[in-house]
mmCIF file of C-alpha atoms in Angstrom:
data_model
loop_
_atom_site.group_PDB
_atom_site.id
_atom_site.type_symbol
_atom_site.label_atom_id
_atom_site.label_comp_id
_atom_site.label_asym_id
_atom_site.label_seq_id
_atom_site.Cartn_x
_atom_site.Cartn_y
_atom_site.Cartn_z
ATOM 1 C CA HIS O 1 235.553 344.148 237.099
ATOM 2 C CA MET O 2 235.961 340.597 238.033
ATOM 3 C CA LEU O 3 233.151 339.641 235.675
ATOM 4 C CA GLY O 4 234.677 341.512 232.786
ATOM 5 C CA SER O 5 237.840 339.567 232.813
ATOM 6 C CA MET O 6 235.945 336.388 233.155
ATOM 7 C CA CYS O 7 233.897 337.189 230.060
ATOM 8 C CA HIS O 8 237.174 337.070 228.061
ATOM 9 C CA LEU O 9 239.058 334.352 229.930
ATOM 10 C CA ALA O 10 236.334 331.832 230.901
ATOM 11 C CA PRO O 11 233.181 332.467 228.868
ATOM 12 C CA LYS O 12 231.968 328.877 229.136
ATOM 13 C CA GLN O 13 232.319 328.702 232.979
ATOM 14 C CA LEU O 14 230.785 332.210 233.261
ATOM 15 C CA ALA O 15 227.784 330.988 231.152
ATOM 16 C CA GLN O 16 227.086 328.307 233.832
ATOM 17 C CA ALA O 17 227.281 330.878 236.666
ATOM 18 C CA LEU O 18 225.145 333.456 234.940
ATOM 19 C CA PRO O 19 221.685 332.261 236.494
ATOM 20 C CA LYS O 20 223.184 333.233 239.905
ATOM 21 C CA VAL O 21 225.219 336.178 238.773
ATOM 22 C CA VAL O 22 222.778 338.284 236.693
ATOM 23 C CA PRO O 23 220.144 338.716 239.506
ATOM 24 C CA LYS O 24 222.865 339.984 241.770
ATOM 25 C CA VAL O 25 224.042 342.424 239.090
ATOM 26 C CA ILE O 26 220.483 343.693 238.734
ATOM 27 C CA GLU O 27 220.200 344.115 242.532
ATOM 28 C CA ALA O 28 223.271 346.377 242.300
ATOM 29 C CA PHE O 29 221.323 348.756 240.228
ATOM 30 C CA ALA O 30 219.162 349.615 243.129
ATOM 31 C CA ASP O 31 222.171 350.697 245.032
ATOM 32 C CA THR O 32 222.277 354.426 245.819
ATOM 33 C CA HIS O 33 226.063 354.732 245.231
ATOM 34 C CA PRO O 34 226.844 355.783 241.668
ATOM 35 C CA LYS O 35 229.991 353.774 241.489
ATOM 36 C CA VAL O 36 228.143 350.549 242.260
ATOM 37 C CA LYS O 37 225.602 351.397 239.608
ATOM 38 C CA ALA O 38 228.237 352.086 237.026
ATOM 39 C CA SER O 39 230.100 348.802 237.839
ATOM 40 C CA ALA O 40 226.771 346.978 237.446
ATOM 41 C CA GLN O 41 226.137 348.623 234.070
ATOM 42 C CA GLU O 42 229.694 347.684 232.955
ATOM 43 C CA ALA O 43 229.164 343.933 234.079
ATOM 44 C CA LEU O 44 225.962 343.717 232.194
ATOM 45 C CA ASP O 45 227.509 345.175 229.035
ATOM 46 C CA GLU O 46 230.269 342.612 229.455
ATOM 47 C CA ILE O 47 227.809 339.779 229.783
ATOM 48 C CA THR O 48 226.200 340.726 226.518
ATOM 49 C CA THR O 49 229.520 340.275 224.819
ATOM 50 C CA VAL O 50 229.383 336.487 225.636
ATOM 51 C CA ILE O 51 226.072 336.036 223.850
ATOM 52 C CA ARG O 52 226.400 333.994 220.650
ATOM 53 C CA ASN O 53 222.698 334.247 219.523
ATOM 54 C CA PRO O 54 222.674 336.963 216.772
ATOM 55 C CA GLU O 55 218.933 337.840 217.382
ATOM 56 C CA ILE O 56 219.460 338.392 221.107
ATOM 57 C CA SER O 57 222.720 340.358 220.519
ATOM 58 C CA SER O 58 220.645 342.736 218.357
ATOM 59 C CA LEU O 59 218.011 342.998 220.990
ATOM 60 C CA SER O 60 220.503 343.473 223.863
ATOM 61 C CA PRO O 61 220.052 347.253 224.030
ATOM 62 C CA SER O 62 216.274 346.800 224.667
ATOM 63 C CA LEU O 63 216.790 343.874 227.004
ATOM 64 C CA LEU O 64 219.394 345.785 229.110
ATOM 65 C CA LYS O 65 216.944 348.728 229.407
ATOM 66 C CA ALA O 66 214.325 346.284 230.664
ATOM 67 C CA LEU O 67 216.814 344.900 233.230
ATOM 68 C CA THR O 68 217.954 348.314 234.542
ATOM 69 C CA ASP O 69 214.536 350.137 234.400
ATOM 70 C CA PRO O 70 211.868 347.441 234.561
ATOM 71 C CA ALA O 71 208.983 349.742 235.263
ATOM 72 C CA ASP O 72 209.213 351.460 231.769
ATOM 73 C CA TYR O 73 210.929 348.896 229.702
ATOM 74 C CA THR O 74 209.734 345.390 230.554
ATOM 75 C CA LEU O 75 206.715 345.498 228.092
ATOM 76 C CA PRO O 76 208.780 346.876 225.101
ATOM 77 C CA ALA O 77 211.364 344.198 225.702
ATOM 78 C CA LEU O 78 208.874 341.409 225.771
ATOM 79 C CA GLU O 79 207.158 342.788 222.635
ATOM 80 C CA ALA O 80 210.534 342.859 220.917
ATOM 81 C CA LEU O 81 211.182 339.209 221.853
ATOM 82 C CA ILE O 82 207.754 338.112 220.530
ATOM 83 C CA GLY O 83 208.254 340.167 217.328
ATOM 84 C CA THR O 84 211.628 338.513 216.551
ATOM 85 C CA GLU O 85 211.924 335.481 214.411
ATOM 86 C CA PHE O 86 214.601 333.207 215.999
ATOM 87 C CA LEU O 87 216.688 331.541 213.380
ATOM 88 C CA HIS O 88 219.404 330.402 215.942
ATOM 89 C CA ALA O 89 219.057 328.587 219.267
ATOM 90 C CA ILE O 90 219.054 330.735 222.420
ATOM 91 C CA ASP O 91 222.224 330.085 224.370
ATOM 92 C CA ALA O 92 222.804 329.982 228.113
ATOM 93 C CA PRO O 93 223.948 333.575 228.407
ATOM 94 C CA SER O 94 220.952 334.869 226.442
ATOM 95 C CA LEU O 95 218.714 333.065 228.818
ATOM 96 C CA ALA O 96 220.356 334.766 231.808
ATOM 97 C CA LEU O 97 219.301 338.123 230.249
ATOM 98 C CA ILE O 98 215.850 337.005 229.254
ATOM 99 C CA VAL O 99 214.636 335.168 232.365
ATOM 100 C CA PRO O 100 214.738 338.227 234.752
ATOM 101 C CA ILE O 101 212.562 340.105 232.263
ATOM 102 C CA LEU O 102 210.047 337.183 232.073
ATOM 103 C CA HIS O 103 210.126 337.128 235.869
ATOM 104 C CA ARG O 104 209.284 340.837 235.931
ATOM 105 C CA GLY O 105 206.640 340.559 233.206
ATOM 106 C CA LEU O 106 204.700 337.683 234.877
ATOM 107 C CA ARG O 107 204.541 339.667 238.038
ATOM 108 C CA ASP O 108 203.186 342.873 236.325
ATOM 109 C CA ARG O 109 199.791 344.165 237.122
ATOM 110 C CA ALA O 110 198.996 344.622 233.359
ATOM 111 C CA ALA O 111 197.333 341.593 231.715
ATOM 112 C CA THR O 112 199.189 342.126 228.471
ATOM 113 C CA THR O 113 202.602 342.070 230.039
ATOM 114 C CA LYS O 114 201.598 338.900 231.950
ATOM 115 C CA ARG O 115 200.232 337.309 228.764
ATOM 116 C CA TYR O 116 203.543 338.068 226.862
ATOM 117 C CA GLY O 117 205.620 336.785 229.747
ATOM 118 C CA ALA O 118 203.684 333.488 229.858
ATOM 119 C CA LEU O 119 203.841 333.058 226.093
ATOM 120 C CA ILE O 120 207.549 333.421 225.961
ATOM 121 C CA THR O 121 208.187 331.241 228.997
ATOM 122 C CA GLY O 122 206.066 328.424 227.376
ATOM 123 C CA ASN O 123 207.903 328.748 224.060
ATOM 124 C CA ILE O 124 211.387 328.756 225.491
ATOM 125 C CA CYS O 125 211.991 324.982 225.310
ATOM 126 C CA THR O 126 211.491 325.151 221.534
ATOM 127 C CA MET O 127 213.995 327.981 221.223
ATOM 128 C CA ILE O 128 216.970 326.538 223.175
ATOM 129 C CA ASN O 129 219.480 323.830 222.032
ATOM 130 C CA ASP O 130 219.535 322.079 225.355
ATOM 131 C CA PRO O 131 216.410 322.212 227.540
ATOM 132 C CA ARG O 132 218.594 321.498 230.618
ATOM 133 C CA ASP O 133 219.928 325.199 230.276
ATOM 134 C CA PHE O 134 216.421 326.231 231.412
ATOM 135 C CA ILE O 135 216.302 324.097 234.557
ATOM 136 C CA PRO O 136 218.226 326.429 236.836
ATOM 137 C CA TYR O 137 215.457 329.135 236.210
ATOM 138 C CA LEU O 138 212.491 326.931 236.998
ATOM 139 C CA PRO O 139 212.436 327.822 240.762
ATOM 140 C CA THR O 140 212.253 331.561 239.655
ATOM 141 C CA LEU O 141 209.596 331.232 236.852
ATOM 142 C CA ILE O 142 207.319 328.327 238.114
ATOM 143 C CA PRO O 143 205.834 330.248 240.958
ATOM 144 C CA ASP O 144 205.145 333.209 238.630
ATOM 145 C CA LEU O 145 203.391 330.951 236.134
ATOM 146 C CA GLN O 146 201.423 329.406 238.963
ATOM 147 C CA SER O 147 200.133 332.873 239.935
ATOM 148 C CA SER O 148 199.254 333.519 236.280
ATOM 149 C CA LEU O 149 197.299 330.242 236.131
ATOM 150 C CA LEU O 150 195.119 331.420 238.929
ATOM 151 C CA ASP O 151 194.690 334.998 237.449
ATOM 152 C CA PRO O 152 191.237 336.611 237.411
ATOM 153 C CA ILE O 153 191.602 337.216 233.603
ATOM 154 C CA PRO O 154 190.689 334.057 231.561
ATOM 155 C CA ASP O 155 193.145 334.752 228.788
ATOM 156 C CA VAL O 156 196.018 334.988 231.125
ATOM 157 C CA ARG O 157 195.046 331.602 232.739
ATOM 158 C CA SER O 158 194.732 329.981 229.331
ATOM 159 C CA ILE O 159 198.236 331.113 228.142
ATOM 160 C CA ALA O 160 199.731 330.043 231.486
ATOM 161 C CA ALA O 161 198.169 326.631 231.164
ATOM 162 C CA LYS O 162 199.488 326.130 227.717
ATOM 163 C CA ALA O 163 202.942 327.275 228.940
ATOM 164 C CA PHE O 164 202.855 324.466 231.606
ATOM 165 C CA GLY O 165 201.901 322.048 228.916
ATOM 166 C CA SER O 166 204.886 323.132 226.702
ATOM 167 C CA LEU O 167 207.370 323.031 229.635
ATOM 168 C CA THR O 168 206.149 319.472 230.540
ATOM 169 C CA ARG O 169 206.551 318.463 226.927
ATOM 170 C CA GLY O 170 210.065 320.112 226.579
ATOM 171 C CA LEU O 171 211.596 319.179 229.943
ATOM 172 C CA GLY O 172 209.630 315.979 230.964
ATOM 173 C CA GLU O 173 207.465 315.722 233.955
ATOM 174 C CA ASP O 174 210.554 314.764 236.093
ATOM 175 C CA ALA O 175 211.825 318.353 235.895
ATOM 176 C CA LEU O 176 208.562 319.493 237.468
ATOM 177 C CA PRO O 177 207.830 316.993 240.084
ATOM 178 C CA ASP O 178 205.626 319.194 242.441
ATOM 179 C CA LEU O 179 203.500 320.528 239.558
ATOM 180 C CA ARG O 180 200.830 317.848 239.252
ATOM 181 C CA PRO O 181 200.268 317.475 242.989
ATOM 182 C CA TRP O 182 199.990 321.323 243.245
ATOM 183 C CA LEU O 183 197.470 321.489 240.466
ATOM 184 C CA ILE O 184 195.297 318.636 241.902
ATOM 185 C CA GLU O 185 195.364 320.279 245.379
ATOM 186 C CA ARG O 186 194.264 323.713 243.820
ATOM 187 C CA LEU O 187 191.555 321.861 241.952
ATOM 188 C CA ARG O 188 190.092 320.442 245.045
ATOM 189 C CA SER O 189 190.757 323.074 247.575
ATOM 190 C CA GLU O 190 187.894 324.983 249.247
ATOM 191 C CA GLU O 191 190.122 328.034 249.738
ATOM 192 C CA VAL O 192 190.186 328.891 246.030
ATOM 193 C CA SER O 193 187.685 330.761 243.888
ATOM 194 C CA SER O 194 185.837 329.263 240.908
ATOM 195 C CA ALA O 195 188.144 331.127 238.575
ATOM 196 C CA GLU O 196 191.197 329.898 240.274
ATOM 197 C CA ARG O 197 189.862 326.239 240.226
ATOM 198 C CA SER O 198 189.129 326.702 236.436
ATOM 199 C CA GLY O 199 192.755 327.733 235.938
ATOM 200 C CA ALA O 200 194.054 324.755 237.819
ATOM 201 C CA ALA O 201 191.823 322.373 235.734
ATOM 202 C CA GLN O 202 193.071 323.999 232.482
ATOM 203 C CA GLY O 203 196.673 323.683 233.691
ATOM 204 C CA LEU O 204 196.163 320.056 234.665
ATOM 205 C CA THR O 205 194.507 319.316 231.309
ATOM 206 C CA GLU O 206 197.560 320.658 229.392
ATOM 207 C CA VAL O 207 200.136 318.957 231.599
ATOM 208 C CA LEU O 208 198.240 315.583 231.234
ATOM 209 C CA LEU O 209 198.017 316.028 227.440
ATOM 210 C CA ALA O 210 201.823 316.760 227.239
ATOM 211 C CA CYS O 211 202.343 313.387 228.991
ATOM 212 C CA GLY O 212 200.348 311.535 226.328
ATOM 213 C CA ASN O 213 196.840 310.122 225.927
ATOM 214 C CA ALA O 214 197.550 307.008 228.007
ATOM 215 C CA THR O 215 198.281 309.247 231.086
ATOM 216 C CA VAL O 216 195.160 311.317 230.382
ATOM 217 C CA GLU O 217 192.935 308.290 230.317
ATOM 218 C CA SER O 218 194.250 306.537 233.419
ATOM 219 C CA MET O 219 194.272 309.899 235.360
ATOM 220 C CA ILE O 220 190.569 310.677 234.318
ATOM 221 C CA MET O 221 189.347 307.200 234.948
ATOM 222 C CA ASP O 222 191.214 306.360 238.202
ATOM 223 C CA ASP O 223 191.774 309.709 239.840
ATOM 224 C CA ILE O 224 189.281 312.383 238.601
ATOM 225 C CA LEU O 225 185.988 310.602 237.792
ATOM 226 C CA PRO O 226 185.763 308.765 241.135
ATOM 227 C CA LEU O 227 185.604 312.251 242.805
ATOM 228 C CA LYS O 228 182.292 313.109 241.135
ATOM 229 C CA ASN O 229 180.313 312.088 244.199
ATOM 230 C CA HIS O 230 182.674 313.611 246.574
ATOM 231 C CA SER O 231 181.185 315.189 249.731
ATOM 232 C CA SER O 232 182.945 318.448 249.060
ATOM 233 C CA ALA O 233 181.280 320.815 246.449
ATOM 234 C CA SER O 234 184.666 322.257 245.538
ATOM 235 C CA THR O 235 186.038 318.845 244.465
ATOM 236 C CA ARG O 236 182.869 318.048 242.498
ATOM 237 C CA GLU O 237 183.176 321.415 240.730
ATOM 238 C CA GLY O 238 186.900 320.560 239.980
ATOM 239 C CA VAL O 239 185.852 317.427 238.265
ATOM 240 C CA LEU O 240 183.374 319.389 236.030
ATOM 241 C CA TRP O 241 186.039 321.951 235.167
ATOM 242 C CA ILE O 242 188.400 319.139 233.897
ATOM 243 C CA LEU O 243 185.487 317.851 231.830
ATOM 244 C CA THR O 244 185.048 321.429 230.437
ATOM 245 C CA PHE O 245 188.615 321.643 229.192
ATOM 246 C CA LEU O 246 189.372 318.187 228.187
ATOM 247 C CA PRO O 247 187.120 317.555 225.161
ATOM 248 C CA PRO O 248 188.151 320.538 223.092
ATOM 249 C CA ALA O 249 191.890 319.857 224.029
ATOM 250 C CA LEU O 250 191.694 316.189 223.020
ATOM 251 C CA GLY O 251 189.222 316.304 220.192
ATOM 252 C CA GLN O 252 188.471 312.875 218.876
ATOM 253 C CA GLY O 253 190.901 311.398 221.517
ATOM 254 C CA PHE O 254 188.026 312.060 224.031
ATOM 255 C CA THR O 255 185.663 309.639 222.493
ATOM 256 C CA PRO O 256 186.768 306.508 224.477
ATOM 257 C CA MET O 257 186.055 308.385 227.806
ATOM 258 C CA LEU O 258 182.753 309.780 226.708
ATOM 259 C CA ASP O 259 180.474 307.115 228.183
ATOM 260 C CA ALA O 260 182.430 307.216 231.496
ATOM 261 C CA CYS O 261 182.337 311.102 231.764
ATOM 262 C CA LEU O 262 178.713 311.772 230.684
ATOM 263 C CA PRO O 263 177.009 310.432 234.042
ATOM 264 C CA ALA O 264 179.287 313.093 235.902
#
């Protein structure tokens, strides 16, 4: 009830609180008490009234179903989002409804659902007015994307890698300070499978590209290539995976590094 009156009296303040509020409201749906469930439904309905984005407003029935019955409605909601042409920027309240669906989609067992979740997560920075609106959600979605990057299915890994590149481009690397160290650690770790190492290499390639060619070149020359004679086979394999993904991603931009990379 409190939420309902806030929607009308303080929509701006509410929008800022939504990243914390919506997950709690969704939790209330798992409550066995019918009154709690009914209040949660009312609260969600109220939140949709604060949304300024007309495309999200028209999708809100589908999004609400996904929030309240994720097992059956997550995929249809993601499909609806992908099939929508967004002519208006996504506002903060819209993000609050979309992110829990992305979170659920990225954790799904089905490859298609994961793919769609990663695709939308990667595109989100181009769809919002202010990329800073997305920063509160990074702690929720980055671990999901990291799992997708290490997925057994190549297509899922590839879309997750591109999503990391887009987020780095949209938010700047400062917003994701732990990402590059994590990728390098996965690339070199003996604990990971070859497929996971390949995912880490693809992710690192996309993140470096998003930082610009100068970053790519210094990283390859100073940090990656010197590892080609490393005593650990995992690390040597990691170097080769990077050299697998880099040329097609860089195209002609790879030419200056060619002489240095061929001996590896």
